[in-house]
Tab-separated table of C-alpha atoms and ligand atoms in Angstrom:
chain	number	residue	atom	x	y	z
A	1	UNK	CA	7.086	-20.531	-14.424
A	2	UNK	CA	4.467	-20.833	-11.745
A	3	UNK	CA	4.979	-24.502	-11.164
A	4	UNK	CA	8.855	-23.804	-10.742
A	5	UNK	CA	7.957	-21.212	-8.273
A	6	UNK	CA	5.620	-23.489	-6.432
A	7	UNK	CA	8.334	-26.203	-6.074
A	8	UNK	CA	10.872	-23.511	-4.747
A	9	UNK	CA	8.942	-21.616	-2.536
A	10	UNK	CA	6.503	-24.019	-0.536
A	11	UNK	CA	6.452	-24.344	3.064
A	12	UNK	CA	3.739	-26.471	4.601
A	13	UNK	CA	1.462	-24.455	6.782
A	14	UNK	CA	3.257	-21.213	6.022
A	15	UNK	CA	3.484	-20.300	2.335
A	16	UNK	CA	2.666	-21.437	-1.058
A	17	UNK	CA	2.617	-20.191	-4.603
A	18	UNK	CA	-0.630	-20.271	-6.696
A	19	UNK	CA	-1.925	-19.055	-9.894
A	20	UNK	CA	-3.882	-16.003	-8.994
A	21	UNK	CA	-6.282	-13.740	-10.972
A	22	UNK	CA	-5.297	-13.146	-14.519
A	23	UNK	CA	-3.021	-16.098	-14.387
A	24	UNK	CA	-0.570	-14.036	-12.438
A	25	UNK	CA	1.593	-15.787	-9.701
A	26	UNK	CA	0.799	-14.962	-6.131
A	27	UNK	CA	1.986	-16.054	-2.614
A	28	UNK	CA	-0.556	-17.162	0.057
A	29	UNK	CA	0.788	-16.846	3.508
A	30	UNK	CA	-0.904	-18.767	6.411
A	31	UNK	CA	-0.844	-17.658	10.017
A	32	UNK	CA	-0.887	-20.282	12.893
A	33	UNK	CA	-4.125	-18.327	14.183
A	34	UNK	CA	-6.065	-18.910	10.919
A	35	UNK	CA	-5.018	-15.592	9.431
A	36	UNK	CA	-3.895	-15.267	5.736
A	37	UNK	CA	-2.564	-12.996	3.235
A	38	UNK	CA	-1.948	-13.030	-0.504
A	39	UNK	CA	0.902	-11.146	-2.148
A	40	UNK	CA	1.185	-11.010	-5.994
A	41	UNK	CA	4.574	-10.850	-7.628
A	42	UNK	CA	2.952	-8.266	-10.018
A	43	UNK	CA	3.692	-4.874	-8.243
A	44	UNK	CA	4.733	-6.724	-5.111
A	45	UNK	CA	0.964	-6.186	-4.494
A	46	UNK	CA	-0.783	-7.362	-1.170
A	47	UNK	CA	-4.285	-7.933	-2.169
A	48	UNK	CA	-5.772	-9.686	0.853
A	49	UNK	CA	-5.173	-9.735	4.576
A	50	UNK	CA	-7.647	-11.795	6.518
A	51	UNK	CA	-7.061	-11.716	10.316
A	52	UNK	CA	-7.745	-14.574	12.847
A	53	UNK	CA	-11.196	-13.601	13.223
A	54	UNK	CA	-11.789	-14.235	9.589
A	55	UNK	CA	-12.216	-10.437	8.723
A	56	UNK	CA	-10.921	-9.301	5.311
A	57	UNK	CA	-9.074	-6.028	6.107
A	58	UNK	CA	-8.067	-4.919	2.770
A	59	UNK	CA	-10.446	-3.634	0.013
A	60	UNK	CA	-10.143	-5.113	-3.531
A	61	UNK	CA	-12.327	-3.860	-6.357
A	62	UNK	CA	-14.558	-6.331	-7.917
A	63	UNK	CA	-13.590	-4.712	-11.167
A	64	UNK	CA	-9.715	-4.803	-10.299
A	65	UNK	CA	-7.705	-5.780	-13.639
A	66	UNK	CA	-4.920	-8.292	-13.151
A	67	UNK	CA	-2.766	-7.833	-16.237
A	68	UNK	CA	0.804	-6.663	-16.792
A	69	UNK	CA	1.417	-3.022	-16.921
A	70	UNK	CA	-1.872	-2.301	-14.963
A	71	UNK	CA	-1.963	-1.441	-11.141
A	72	UNK	CA	-4.344	-3.748	-9.203
A	73	UNK	CA	-7.178	-1.680	-7.763
A	74	UNK	CA	-7.192	-2.254	-4.160
A	75	UNK	CA	-4.927	-4.007	-1.560
A	76	UNK	CA	-1.632	-2.216	-0.992
A	77	UNK	CA	-0.157	-0.850	-4.258
A	78	UNK	CA	3.571	0.326	-3.841
A	79	UNK	CA	4.128	3.703	-5.164
A	80	UNK	CA	7.824	4.072	-6.044
A	81	UNK	CA	9.914	6.110	-7.058
A	82	UNK	CA	7.081	8.775	-7.354
A	83	UNK	CA	4.000	9.522	-5.700
A	84	UNK	CA	1.153	10.933	-7.686
A	85	UNK	CA	1.554	12.736	-11.045
A	86	UNK	CA	5.064	13.839	-12.341
A	87	UNK	CA	7.745	12.856	-14.965
A	88	UNK	CA	7.097	9.127	-14.353
A	89	UNK	CA	3.909	7.275	-14.756
A	90	UNK	CA	1.421	7.998	-11.927
A	91	UNK	CA	2.687	6.690	-8.665
A	92	UNK	CA	5.892	5.265	-10.358
A	93	UNK	CA	6.542	2.000	-12.050
A	94	UNK	CA	6.962	-0.394	-9.076
A	95	UNK	CA	3.350	-1.132	-8.864
A	96	UNK	CA	3.203	-2.206	-12.558
A	97	UNK	CA	6.296	-4.300	-12.768
A	98	UNK	CA	6.817	-7.824	-11.737
A	99	UNK	CA	8.842	-8.234	-8.570
A	100	UNK	CA	11.169	-11.295	-7.755
A	101	UNK	CA	10.206	-13.800	-5.303
A	102	UNK	CA	13.200	-14.344	-3.091
A	103	UNK	CA	12.049	-16.099	0.130
A	104	UNK	CA	9.245	-17.649	2.100
A	105	UNK	CA	9.605	-18.575	5.812
A	106	UNK	CA	8.589	-18.045	9.304
A	107	UNK	CA	10.210	-15.594	11.560
A	108	UNK	CA	11.494	-16.303	15.039
A	109	UNK	CA	8.401	-14.635	16.255
A	110	UNK	CA	6.288	-17.187	14.318
A	111	UNK	CA	5.186	-14.723	11.662
A	112	UNK	CA	4.786	-16.118	8.043
A	113	UNK	CA	6.845	-13.996	5.869
A	114	UNK	CA	7.614	-13.521	2.127
A	115	UNK	CA	10.397	-11.375	0.622
A	116	UNK	CA	10.363	-9.851	-2.893
A	117	UNK	CA	12.731	-7.558	-4.651
A	118	UNK	CA	12.741	-5.228	-7.605
A	119	UNK	CA	15.805	-3.997	-9.443
A	120	UNK	CA	16.320	-1.701	-12.408
A	121	UNK	CA	15.570	-3.062	-15.720
A	122	UNK	CA	16.065	-1.568	-19.308
A	123	UNK	CA	12.328	-0.356	-18.958
A	124	UNK	CA	12.882	1.386	-15.568
A	125	UNK	CA	16.273	2.805	-16.722
A	126	UNK	CA	14.410	4.487	-19.638
A	127	UNK	CA	12.210	6.129	-17.351
A	128	UNK	CA	14.360	6.823	-14.230
A	129	UNK	CA	18.040	6.498	-15.051
A	130	UNK	CA	19.226	4.908	-11.591
A	131	UNK	CA	20.267	1.499	-10.392
A	132	UNK	CA	18.526	0.384	-7.298
A	133	UNK	CA	17.310	-2.754	-5.396
A	134	UNK	CA	14.148	-2.413	-3.597
A	135	UNK	CA	13.067	-5.066	-1.189
A	136	UNK	CA	9.536	-5.803	0.317
A	137	UNK	CA	9.096	-7.919	3.345
A	138	UNK	CA	5.545	-8.909	4.268
A	139	UNK	CA	4.934	-10.432	7.666
A	140	UNK	CA	1.681	-12.080	8.851
A	141	UNK	CA	1.388	-12.303	12.603
A	142	UNK	CA	-1.188	-12.590	15.207
A	143	UNK	CA	-3.767	-10.063	14.299
A	144	UNK	CA	-1.036	-7.950	12.403
A	145	UNK	CA	0.499	-7.414	9.068
A	146	UNK	CA	3.813	-5.905	8.708
A	147	UNK	CA	5.091	-4.247	5.525
A	148	UNK	CA	8.684	-3.456	5.465
A	149	UNK	CA	10.320	-1.739	2.499
A	150	UNK	CA	14.014	-1.239	1.857
A	151	UNK	CA	15.552	0.825	-0.977
A	152	UNK	CA	19.346	0.360	-1.714
A	153	UNK	CA	21.155	2.736	-4.147
A	154	UNK	CA	23.302	0.340	-6.098
A	155	UNK	CA	24.272	3.154	-8.561
A	156	UNK	CA	27.446	5.159	-8.512
A	157	UNK	CA	25.399	8.487	-8.256
A	158	UNK	CA	22.814	9.724	-5.679
A	159	UNK	CA	19.227	9.795	-6.358
A	160	UNK	CA	16.066	10.929	-4.635
A	161	UNK	CA	12.683	9.268	-4.605
A	162	UNK	CA	9.266	9.247	-2.960
A	163	UNK	CA	7.580	6.089	-1.788
A	164	UNK	CA	4.139	5.060	-0.384
A	165	UNK	CA	2.043	2.111	0.730
A	166	UNK	CA	-1.073	2.996	-0.876
A	167	UNK	CA	-3.402	0.899	1.495
A	168	UNK	CA	-7.076	0.453	0.711
A	169	UNK	CA	-9.003	-0.534	3.834
A	170	UNK	CA	-12.102	-2.385	3.763
A	171	UNK	CA	-15.031	-0.786	5.686
A	172	UNK	CA	-18.488	-2.369	5.462
A	173	UNK	CA	-20.118	1.302	5.520
A	174	UNK	CA	-18.039	4.446	4.909
A	175	UNK	CA	-20.680	6.388	6.903
A	176	UNK	CA	-19.669	4.416	9.963
A	177	UNK	CA	-15.886	4.679	9.325
A	178	UNK	CA	-13.458	7.345	10.367
A	179	UNK	CA	-9.715	7.986	10.360
A	180	UNK	CA	-8.118	9.010	13.641
A	181	UNK	CA	-4.759	10.442	14.690
A	182	UNK	CA	-4.380	13.416	12.362
A	183	UNK	CA	-5.839	16.394	14.398
A	184	UNK	CA	-3.554	19.362	14.240
A	185	UNK	CA	-1.430	18.050	11.287
A	186	UNK	CA	-1.070	20.332	8.274
A	187	UNK	CA	-2.166	18.890	4.924
A	188	UNK	CA	-2.356	19.631	1.240
A	189	UNK	CA	-5.941	19.352	-0.168
A	190	UNK	CA	-5.631	18.032	-3.539
A	191	UNK	CA	-9.194	19.127	-4.151
A	192	UNK	CA	-8.616	22.742	-3.175
A	193	UNK	CA	-5.862	23.658	-5.533
A	194	UNK	CA	-3.204	21.997	-3.207
A	195	UNK	CA	-3.788	24.711	-0.672
A	196	UNK	CA	-2.527	23.927	2.856
A	197	UNK	CA	-4.882	23.699	5.866
A	198	UNK	CA	-4.591	22.143	9.381
A	199	UNK	CA	-6.902	19.243	10.379
A	200	UNK	CA	-9.168	20.247	13.167
A	201	UNK	CA	-11.155	16.850	13.708
A	202	UNK	CA	-10.032	14.159	16.037
A	203	UNK	CA	-11.940	11.697	13.664
A	204	UNK	CA	-12.067	12.508	9.823
A	205	UNK	CA	-15.489	11.172	8.562
A	206	UNK	CA	-16.463	10.917	4.860
A	207	UNK	CA	-19.390	12.773	3.073
A	208	UNK	CA	-17.615	13.769	-0.032
A	209	UNK	CA	-14.519	13.050	-2.128
A	210	UNK	CA	-11.480	13.368	0.007
A	211	UNK	CA	-7.785	13.473	-1.081
A	212	UNK	CA	-5.398	14.962	1.524
A	213	UNK	CA	-1.662	14.713	2.012
A	214	UNK	CA	-0.753	15.037	5.659
A	215	UNK	CA	2.858	16.260	6.249
A	216	UNK	CA	4.834	14.658	9.085
A	217	UNK	CA	1.869	13.067	10.738
A	218	UNK	CA	2.044	11.112	13.943
A	219	UNK	CA	3.389	7.634	13.632
A	220	UNK	CA	0.203	5.926	14.861
A	221	UNK	CA	-2.993	6.306	13.048
A	222	UNK	CA	-6.287	4.437	12.936
A	223	UNK	CA	-9.082	3.317	10.600
A	224	UNK	CA	-12.219	2.884	12.816
A	225	UNK	CA	-15.038	0.804	11.840
A	226	UNK	CA	-17.716	1.989	14.399
A	227	UNK	CA	-20.352	-0.402	12.882
A	228	UNK	CA	-18.192	-3.506	13.797
A	229	UNK	CA	-16.526	-2.034	16.914
A	230	UNK	CA	-13.096	-2.367	15.574
A	231	UNK	CA	-10.047	-0.445	14.506
A	232	UNK	CA	-7.053	-1.212	12.350
A	233	UNK	CA	-4.114	0.734	13.813
A	234	UNK	CA	-1.464	1.945	11.529
A	235	UNK	CA	2.098	2.207	13.001
A	236	UNK	CA	4.243	3.816	10.288
A	237	UNK	CA	8.035	3.501	10.316
A	238	UNK	CA	10.206	6.064	8.681
A	239	UNK	CA	7.136	7.142	6.543
A	240	UNK	CA	6.576	10.725	7.938
A	241	UNK	CA	3.442	11.577	5.530
A	242	UNK	CA	0.019	10.109	5.413
A	243	UNK	CA	-2.608	10.369	2.585
A	244	UNK	CA	-6.345	10.047	3.212
A	245	UNK	CA	-8.418	9.271	0.077
A	246	UNK	CA	-11.946	8.390	-0.861
A	247	UNK	CA	-13.001	8.963	-4.593
A	248	UNK	CA	-16.632	9.411	-3.656
A	249	UNK	CA	-19.448	9.387	-6.142
A	250	UNK	CA	-18.293	11.145	-9.404
A	251	UNK	CA	-14.708	9.958	-9.339
A	252	UNK	CA	-15.716	6.459	-8.634
A	253	UNK	CA	-17.922	6.572	-11.782
A	254	UNK	CA	-14.863	7.725	-13.822
A	255	UNK	CA	-12.671	4.913	-12.591
A	256	UNK	CA	-13.095	2.047	-15.062
A	257	UNK	CA	-11.607	-0.553	-12.604
A	258	UNK	CA	-13.661	0.571	-9.673
A	259	UNK	CA	-17.480	-0.120	-9.050
A	260	UNK	CA	-19.544	3.116	-8.951
A	261	UNK	CA	-20.722	2.185	-5.421
A	262	UNK	CA	-17.532	0.806	-3.999
A	263	UNK	CA	-16.498	4.143	-2.557
A	264	UNK	CA	-19.014	3.130	0.240
A	265	UNK	CA	-16.897	0.238	1.198
A	266	UNK	CA	-13.358	1.518	1.277
A	267	UNK	CA	-10.965	4.373	2.597
A	268	UNK	CA	-7.270	4.742	1.605
A	269	UNK	CA	-4.961	5.729	4.388
A	270	UNK	CA	-1.437	5.604	2.996
A	271	UNK	CA	1.793	5.954	4.700
A	272	UNK	CA	4.340	7.825	2.554
A	273	UNK	CA	7.370	9.888	1.951
A	274	UNK	CA	6.240	12.702	-0.263
A	275	UNK	CA	6.879	16.143	1.081
A	276	UNK	CA	10.587	15.644	1.527
A	277	UNK	CA	11.874	12.864	-0.971
A	278	UNK	CA	14.447	10.521	0.264
A	279	UNK	CA	17.978	11.451	-0.868
A	280	UNK	CA	20.139	8.398	-1.056
A	281	UNK	CA	23.808	8.433	-1.659
A	282	UNK	CA	25.473	5.657	-3.720
A	283	UNK	CA	25.399	2.613	-1.537
A	284	UNK	CA	22.819	4.284	0.730
A	285	UNK	CA	19.823	2.413	2.099
A	286	UNK	CA	16.303	3.558	3.152
A	287	UNK	CA	14.175	1.325	5.444
A	288	UNK	CA	10.545	2.140	6.107
A	289	UNK	CA	7.155	0.577	6.300
A	290	UNK	CA	4.064	0.091	8.387
A	291	UNK	CA	2.691	-2.378	10.751
A	292	UNK	CA	-1.198	-2.724	10.741
A	293	UNK	CA	-2.775	-4.364	13.588
A	294	UNK	CA	-6.475	-5.097	14.239
A	295	UNK	CA	-8.181	-4.624	17.667
A	296	UNK	CA	-11.590	-4.244	18.959
A	297	UNK	CA	-12.990	-0.875	20.046
B	1	TA6	O1	-4.737	8.398	-2.990
B	1	TA6	C1	-4.219	9.422	-3.394
B	1	TA6	C2	-4.208	9.515	-4.990
B	1	TA6	O2	-3.083	10.191	-5.465
B	1	TA6	C3	-5.519	10.172	-5.655
B	1	TA6	O3	-5.222	11.483	-5.968
B	1	TA6	C4	-6.046	9.066	-6.630
B	1	TA6	O4	-5.575	9.489	-7.869
B	1	TA6	C5	-5.498	7.740	-6.079
B	1	TA6	O5	-4.018	8.103	-5.433
B	1	TA6	C6	-5.479	6.593	-7.062
B	1	TA6	O6	-4.410	6.826	-8.018
B	1	TA6	P1	-4.494	5.705	-9.345
B	1	TA6	O7	-3.333	6.136	-10.004
B	1	TA6	O8	-4.117	4.332	-8.468
B	1	TA6	O9	-5.746	5.691	-9.961
Protein backbone atom coordinates (compact mmCIF):
# COMPACT_ATOMS: atom_id res chain seq x y z
CA UNK A 1 0.00 0.00 0.00
CA UNK A 2 2.83 2.39 0.83
CA UNK A 3 4.57 1.82 -2.52
CA UNK A 4 1.34 2.68 -4.31
CA UNK A 5 1.00 5.86 -2.24
CA UNK A 6 4.64 6.70 -2.94
CA UNK A 7 4.00 6.51 -6.65
CA UNK A 8 0.75 8.49 -6.58
CA UNK A 9 1.80 11.21 -4.14
CA UNK A 10 5.33 12.24 -4.99
CA UNK A 11 6.28 15.81 -5.84
CA UNK A 12 10.03 16.36 -6.03
CA UNK A 13 11.20 18.91 -3.50
CA UNK A 14 7.71 19.24 -2.02
CA UNK A 15 6.17 16.01 -0.75
CA UNK A 16 6.89 12.31 -0.52
CA UNK A 17 5.34 9.31 1.21
CA UNK A 18 7.49 7.12 3.43
CA UNK A 19 7.13 4.22 5.84
CA UNK A 20 7.18 5.82 9.25
CA UNK A 21 7.29 4.49 12.77
CA UNK A 22 5.39 1.26 13.31
CA UNK A 23 5.38 0.78 9.54
CA UNK A 24 2.67 3.43 9.25
CA UNK A 25 2.52 5.55 6.09
CA UNK A 26 3.41 9.21 6.46
CA UNK A 27 3.92 12.24 4.24
CA UNK A 28 7.04 14.40 4.48
CA UNK A 29 6.58 17.99 3.34
CA UNK A 30 9.61 20.07 2.36
CA UNK A 31 9.69 23.85 2.37
CA UNK A 32 11.87 25.89 0.03
CA UNK A 33 13.61 27.34 3.11
CA UNK A 34 14.81 24.04 4.57
CA UNK A 35 11.73 23.59 6.74
CA UNK A 36 9.89 20.28 6.89
CA UNK A 37 6.85 18.60 8.40
CA UNK A 38 5.59 15.04 8.79
CA UNK A 39 1.94 13.99 8.72
CA UNK A 40 0.84 10.40 9.42
CA UNK A 41 -2.27 9.06 7.71
CA UNK A 42 -2.98 7.43 11.09
CA UNK A 43 -5.09 10.04 12.85
CA UNK A 44 -4.25 12.71 10.24
CA UNK A 45 -1.52 13.31 12.77
CA UNK A 46 1.21 15.92 12.35
CA UNK A 47 4.21 14.64 14.29
CA UNK A 48 6.98 17.02 13.24
CA UNK A 49 7.46 20.63 12.21
CA UNK A 50 11.04 21.79 11.73
CA UNK A 51 11.30 25.45 10.76
CA UNK A 52 13.90 27.00 8.47
CA UNK A 53 16.27 27.51 11.40
CA UNK A 54 16.29 23.74 11.92
CA UNK A 55 14.30 23.96 15.15
CA UNK A 56 11.80 21.20 15.95
CA UNK A 57 8.72 23.02 17.23
CA UNK A 58 6.56 20.03 18.14
CA UNK A 59 7.05 17.63 21.02
CA UNK A 60 6.86 13.90 20.32
CA UNK A 61 7.25 11.49 23.21
CA UNK A 62 10.17 9.09 22.93
CA UNK A 63 7.67 6.48 24.14
CA UNK A 64 4.96 7.31 21.62
CA UNK A 65 3.22 4.23 20.25
CA UNK A 66 2.60 3.99 16.52
CA UNK A 67 -0.06 1.36 16.03
CA UNK A 68 -3.64 1.13 14.84
CA UNK A 69 -6.17 2.16 17.44
CA UNK A 70 -3.69 4.11 19.57
CA UNK A 71 -3.24 7.90 19.52
CA UNK A 72 0.31 9.08 18.91
CA UNK A 73 1.62 10.89 22.01
CA UNK A 74 2.74 14.28 20.83
CA UNK A 75 2.58 16.33 17.65
CA UNK A 76 -0.95 17.53 16.82
CA UNK A 77 -3.68 14.98 17.61
CA UNK A 78 -7.07 15.83 16.13
CA UNK A 79 -9.84 15.55 18.69
CA UNK A 80 -13.13 14.93 16.85
CA UNK A 81 -16.12 14.64 17.25
CA UNK A 82 -15.65 14.85 21.02
CA UNK A 83 -13.13 16.62 23.27
CA UNK A 84 -12.11 14.85 26.48
CA UNK A 85 -14.23 12.19 28.17
CA UNK A 86 -17.80 11.39 27.13
CA UNK A 87 -19.95 8.80 25.34
CA UNK A 88 -17.22 8.30 22.71
CA UNK A 89 -13.63 7.19 23.32
CA UNK A 90 -11.53 9.93 24.95
CA UNK A 91 -11.06 12.81 22.46
CA UNK A 92 -13.17 11.02 19.83
CA UNK A 93 -12.18 8.50 17.16
CA UNK A 94 -10.52 10.72 14.51
CA UNK A 95 -7.07 10.54 16.11
CA UNK A 96 -7.06 6.73 16.13
CA UNK A 97 -8.46 6.19 12.64
CA UNK A 98 -6.59 6.09 9.32
CA UNK A 99 -7.29 9.14 7.16
CA UNK A 100 -7.22 9.03 3.36
CA UNK A 101 -4.42 10.83 1.52
CA UNK A 102 -6.04 12.94 -1.20
CA UNK A 103 -3.47 15.43 -2.50
CA UNK A 104 0.01 16.85 -2.15
CA UNK A 105 1.11 20.04 -3.86
CA UNK A 106 2.43 23.56 -3.57
CA UNK A 107 0.07 26.48 -3.04
CA UNK A 108 0.25 29.69 -5.06
CA UNK A 109 2.01 31.18 -2.00
CA UNK A 110 4.69 28.52 -2.36
CA UNK A 111 3.61 26.51 0.69
CA UNK A 112 3.95 22.75 0.51
CA UNK A 113 0.57 21.24 1.34
CA UNK A 114 -1.06 17.89 1.96
CA UNK A 115 -4.77 17.16 2.04
CA UNK A 116 -6.27 14.27 4.01
CA UNK A 117 -9.87 13.26 4.60
CA UNK A 118 -11.92 11.06 6.89
CA UNK A 119 -15.46 9.87 6.35
CA UNK A 120 -17.82 7.71 8.32
CA UNK A 121 -17.17 3.97 8.53
CA UNK A 122 -19.10 1.06 10.01
CA UNK A 123 -16.88 1.47 13.09
CA UNK A 124 -17.54 5.20 13.41
CA UNK A 125 -21.27 4.81 12.72
CA UNK A 126 -21.47 2.29 15.55
CA UNK A 127 -20.03 4.95 17.87
CA UNK A 128 -21.50 8.11 16.35
CA UNK A 129 -24.45 7.54 13.96
CA UNK A 130 -23.72 10.39 11.56
CA UNK A 131 -22.34 10.59 8.01
CA UNK A 132 -19.65 13.23 7.61
CA UNK A 133 -16.54 14.21 5.72
CA UNK A 134 -13.64 15.73 7.62
CA UNK A 135 -10.83 17.35 5.64
CA UNK A 136 -7.42 18.38 6.93
CA UNK A 137 -5.10 20.66 4.97
CA UNK A 138 -1.58 21.08 6.34
CA UNK A 139 0.44 23.91 4.80
CA UNK A 140 4.17 24.34 5.40
CA UNK A 141 5.29 27.89 4.72
CA UNK A 142 8.12 30.21 5.57
CA UNK A 143 8.45 29.86 9.36
CA UNK A 144 4.77 28.86 9.59
CA UNK A 145 2.60 25.76 9.70
CA UNK A 146 -1.07 26.07 8.81
CA UNK A 147 -3.68 23.55 9.94
CA UNK A 148 -7.07 23.89 8.30
CA UNK A 149 -9.88 21.55 9.29
CA UNK A 150 -13.24 21.27 7.56
CA UNK A 151 -16.24 19.18 8.57
CA UNK A 152 -19.10 18.60 6.15
CA UNK A 153 -22.41 17.10 7.25
CA UNK A 154 -23.15 14.61 4.48
CA UNK A 155 -26.04 13.15 6.45
CA UNK A 156 -29.71 14.00 6.11
CA UNK A 157 -29.93 14.90 9.80
CA UNK A 158 -28.21 17.65 11.77
CA UNK A 159 -25.43 16.74 14.17
CA UNK A 160 -23.23 18.54 16.68
CA UNK A 161 -19.56 17.98 17.53
CA UNK A 162 -16.56 19.33 19.36
CA UNK A 163 -13.15 19.61 17.72
CA UNK A 164 -9.62 20.43 18.85
CA UNK A 165 -6.09 20.60 17.54
CA UNK A 166 -4.35 19.16 20.60
CA UNK A 167 -0.91 20.62 19.84
CA UNK A 168 2.14 19.55 21.87
CA UNK A 169 4.79 22.28 21.67
CA UNK A 170 8.42 21.43 22.32
CA UNK A 171 10.23 23.58 24.89
CA UNK A 172 13.80 22.88 26.00
CA UNK A 173 12.97 23.74 29.63
CA UNK A 174 9.45 24.17 31.02
CA UNK A 175 10.81 26.52 33.71
CA UNK A 176 11.75 28.92 30.90
CA UNK A 177 8.47 28.58 29.02
CA UNK A 178 5.22 30.52 29.25
CA UNK A 179 1.87 30.83 27.48
CA UNK A 180 0.69 34.34 26.70
CA UNK A 181 -2.54 35.93 25.55
CA UNK A 182 -5.01 34.56 28.07
CA UNK A 183 -5.12 37.29 30.73
CA UNK A 184 -8.72 38.08 31.70
CA UNK A 185 -10.15 34.93 30.06
CA UNK A 186 -12.52 32.69 32.02
CA UNK A 187 -11.41 29.09 32.30
CA UNK A 188 -12.62 25.77 33.64
CA UNK A 189 -9.99 24.17 35.86
CA UNK A 190 -10.09 20.41 35.29
CA UNK A 191 -8.01 19.98 38.43
CA UNK A 192 -10.31 21.94 40.71
CA UNK A 193 -13.63 20.14 40.11
CA UNK A 194 -14.22 22.00 36.85
CA UNK A 195 -14.78 25.24 38.74
CA UNK A 196 -14.58 28.45 36.71
CA UNK A 197 -11.96 31.12 37.33
CA UNK A 198 -10.51 34.07 35.41
CA UNK A 199 -6.88 34.08 34.30
CA UNK A 200 -5.02 36.94 35.97
CA UNK A 201 -1.56 36.42 34.48
CA UNK A 202 -0.12 37.95 31.33
CA UNK A 203 2.17 34.93 31.06
CA UNK A 204 1.16 31.50 32.36
CA UNK A 205 4.14 29.68 33.85
CA UNK A 206 4.32 26.07 34.96
CA UNK A 207 5.19 24.74 38.42
CA UNK A 208 2.51 22.04 38.73
CA UNK A 209 0.04 19.98 36.72
CA UNK A 210 -2.03 22.35 34.63
CA UNK A 211 -5.22 21.45 32.78
CA UNK A 212 -7.47 24.38 31.88
CA UNK A 213 -10.12 25.02 29.24
CA UNK A 214 -10.26 28.73 28.36
CA UNK A 215 -13.59 29.82 26.89
CA UNK A 216 -13.74 32.32 24.01
CA UNK A 217 -10.04 33.10 24.17
CA UNK A 218 -8.36 35.72 21.96
CA UNK A 219 -7.45 34.42 18.53
CA UNK A 220 -3.76 35.14 19.02
CA UNK A 221 -1.90 33.19 21.67
CA UNK A 222 1.78 32.49 22.11
CA UNK A 223 4.16 29.88 23.47
CA UNK A 224 7.24 31.72 24.71
CA UNK A 225 10.63 30.03 25.03
CA UNK A 226 12.59 32.54 27.10
CA UNK A 227 15.75 30.44 27.04
CA UNK A 228 15.93 30.47 23.25
CA UNK A 229 14.44 33.95 22.83
CA UNK A 230 11.69 32.72 20.53
CA UNK A 231 7.91 32.55 20.46
CA UNK A 232 5.52 30.36 18.50
CA UNK A 233 2.44 32.43 17.77
CA UNK A 234 -0.88 30.63 17.46
CA UNK A 235 -3.48 32.35 15.31
CA UNK A 236 -6.64 30.32 15.76
CA UNK A 237 -9.40 30.41 13.18
CA UNK A 238 -13.01 29.79 14.14
CA UNK A 239 -11.87 27.89 17.22
CA UNK A 240 -13.00 30.06 20.14
CA UNK A 241 -11.62 27.97 22.97
CA UNK A 242 -8.11 27.08 24.08
CA UNK A 243 -6.72 24.41 26.40
CA UNK A 244 -3.45 24.64 28.34
CA UNK A 245 -2.06 21.36 29.64
CA UNK A 246 1.06 20.06 31.27
CA UNK A 247 0.79 16.69 33.08
CA UNK A 248 3.64 17.45 35.50
CA UNK A 249 5.28 14.79 37.68
CA UNK A 250 2.59 12.39 38.89
CA UNK A 251 0.46 12.25 35.74
CA UNK A 252 3.59 11.90 33.62
CA UNK A 253 4.48 8.78 35.61
CA UNK A 254 1.01 7.34 35.02
CA UNK A 255 1.18 7.75 31.25
CA UNK A 256 2.76 4.66 29.68
CA UNK A 257 3.51 6.39 26.37
CA UNK A 258 5.13 9.40 28.00
CA UNK A 259 8.53 9.57 29.74
CA UNK A 260 8.56 10.37 33.43
CA UNK A 261 10.54 13.57 32.85
CA UNK A 262 9.13 14.57 29.47
CA UNK A 263 6.79 17.06 31.13
CA UNK A 264 9.89 19.24 31.41
CA UNK A 265 10.09 19.55 27.62
CA UNK A 266 6.55 20.16 26.46
CA UNK A 267 3.41 22.20 26.84
CA UNK A 268 0.07 21.67 25.14
CA UNK A 269 -1.75 24.74 23.88
CA UNK A 270 -4.80 23.48 22.06
CA UNK A 271 -7.19 25.39 19.85
CA UNK A 272 -10.69 24.06 20.11
CA UNK A 273 -14.46 24.23 19.97
CA UNK A 274 -15.50 22.80 23.33
CA UNK A 275 -17.86 25.04 25.32
CA UNK A 276 -20.38 25.52 22.49
CA UNK A 277 -20.30 22.50 20.18
CA UNK A 278 -20.77 23.15 16.47
CA UNK A 279 -24.30 22.43 15.24
CA UNK A 280 -24.26 21.44 11.58
CA UNK A 281 -27.42 21.14 9.52
CA UNK A 282 -27.53 18.54 6.76
CA UNK A 283 -25.17 19.80 4.04
CA UNK A 284 -23.63 22.31 6.44
CA UNK A 285 -19.88 22.89 6.63
CA UNK A 286 -17.56 23.99 9.44
CA UNK A 287 -14.14 25.47 8.70
CA UNK A 288 -11.56 26.17 11.38
CA UNK A 289 -7.93 25.75 12.25
CA UNK A 290 -4.77 27.43 13.39
CA UNK A 291 -1.66 28.99 11.90
CA UNK A 292 1.54 28.52 13.91
CA UNK A 293 4.35 31.00 13.26
CA UNK A 294 7.82 31.13 14.79
CA UNK A 295 9.62 34.39 15.50
CA UNK A 296 12.41 35.64 17.72
CA UNK A 297 11.60 37.56 20.87
O1 LIG B 1 -5.15 18.41 27.13
C1 LIG B 1 -6.28 18.25 27.86
C2 LIG B 1 -6.55 16.77 28.15
O2 LIG B 1 -7.93 16.54 28.09
C3 LIG B 1 -5.96 16.40 29.50
O3 LIG B 1 -6.99 16.27 30.47
C4 LIG B 1 -5.23 15.08 29.25
O4 LIG B 1 -6.10 13.99 29.43
C5 LIG B 1 -4.80 15.26 27.80
O5 LIG B 1 -5.93 15.88 27.18
C6 LIG B 1 -4.30 14.02 27.11
O6 LIG B 1 -5.38 13.13 26.87
P1 LIG B 1 -5.02 11.71 26.19
O7 LIG B 1 -6.33 11.02 26.00
O8 LIG B 1 -4.33 12.00 24.88
O9 LIG B 1 -4.09 11.02 27.15
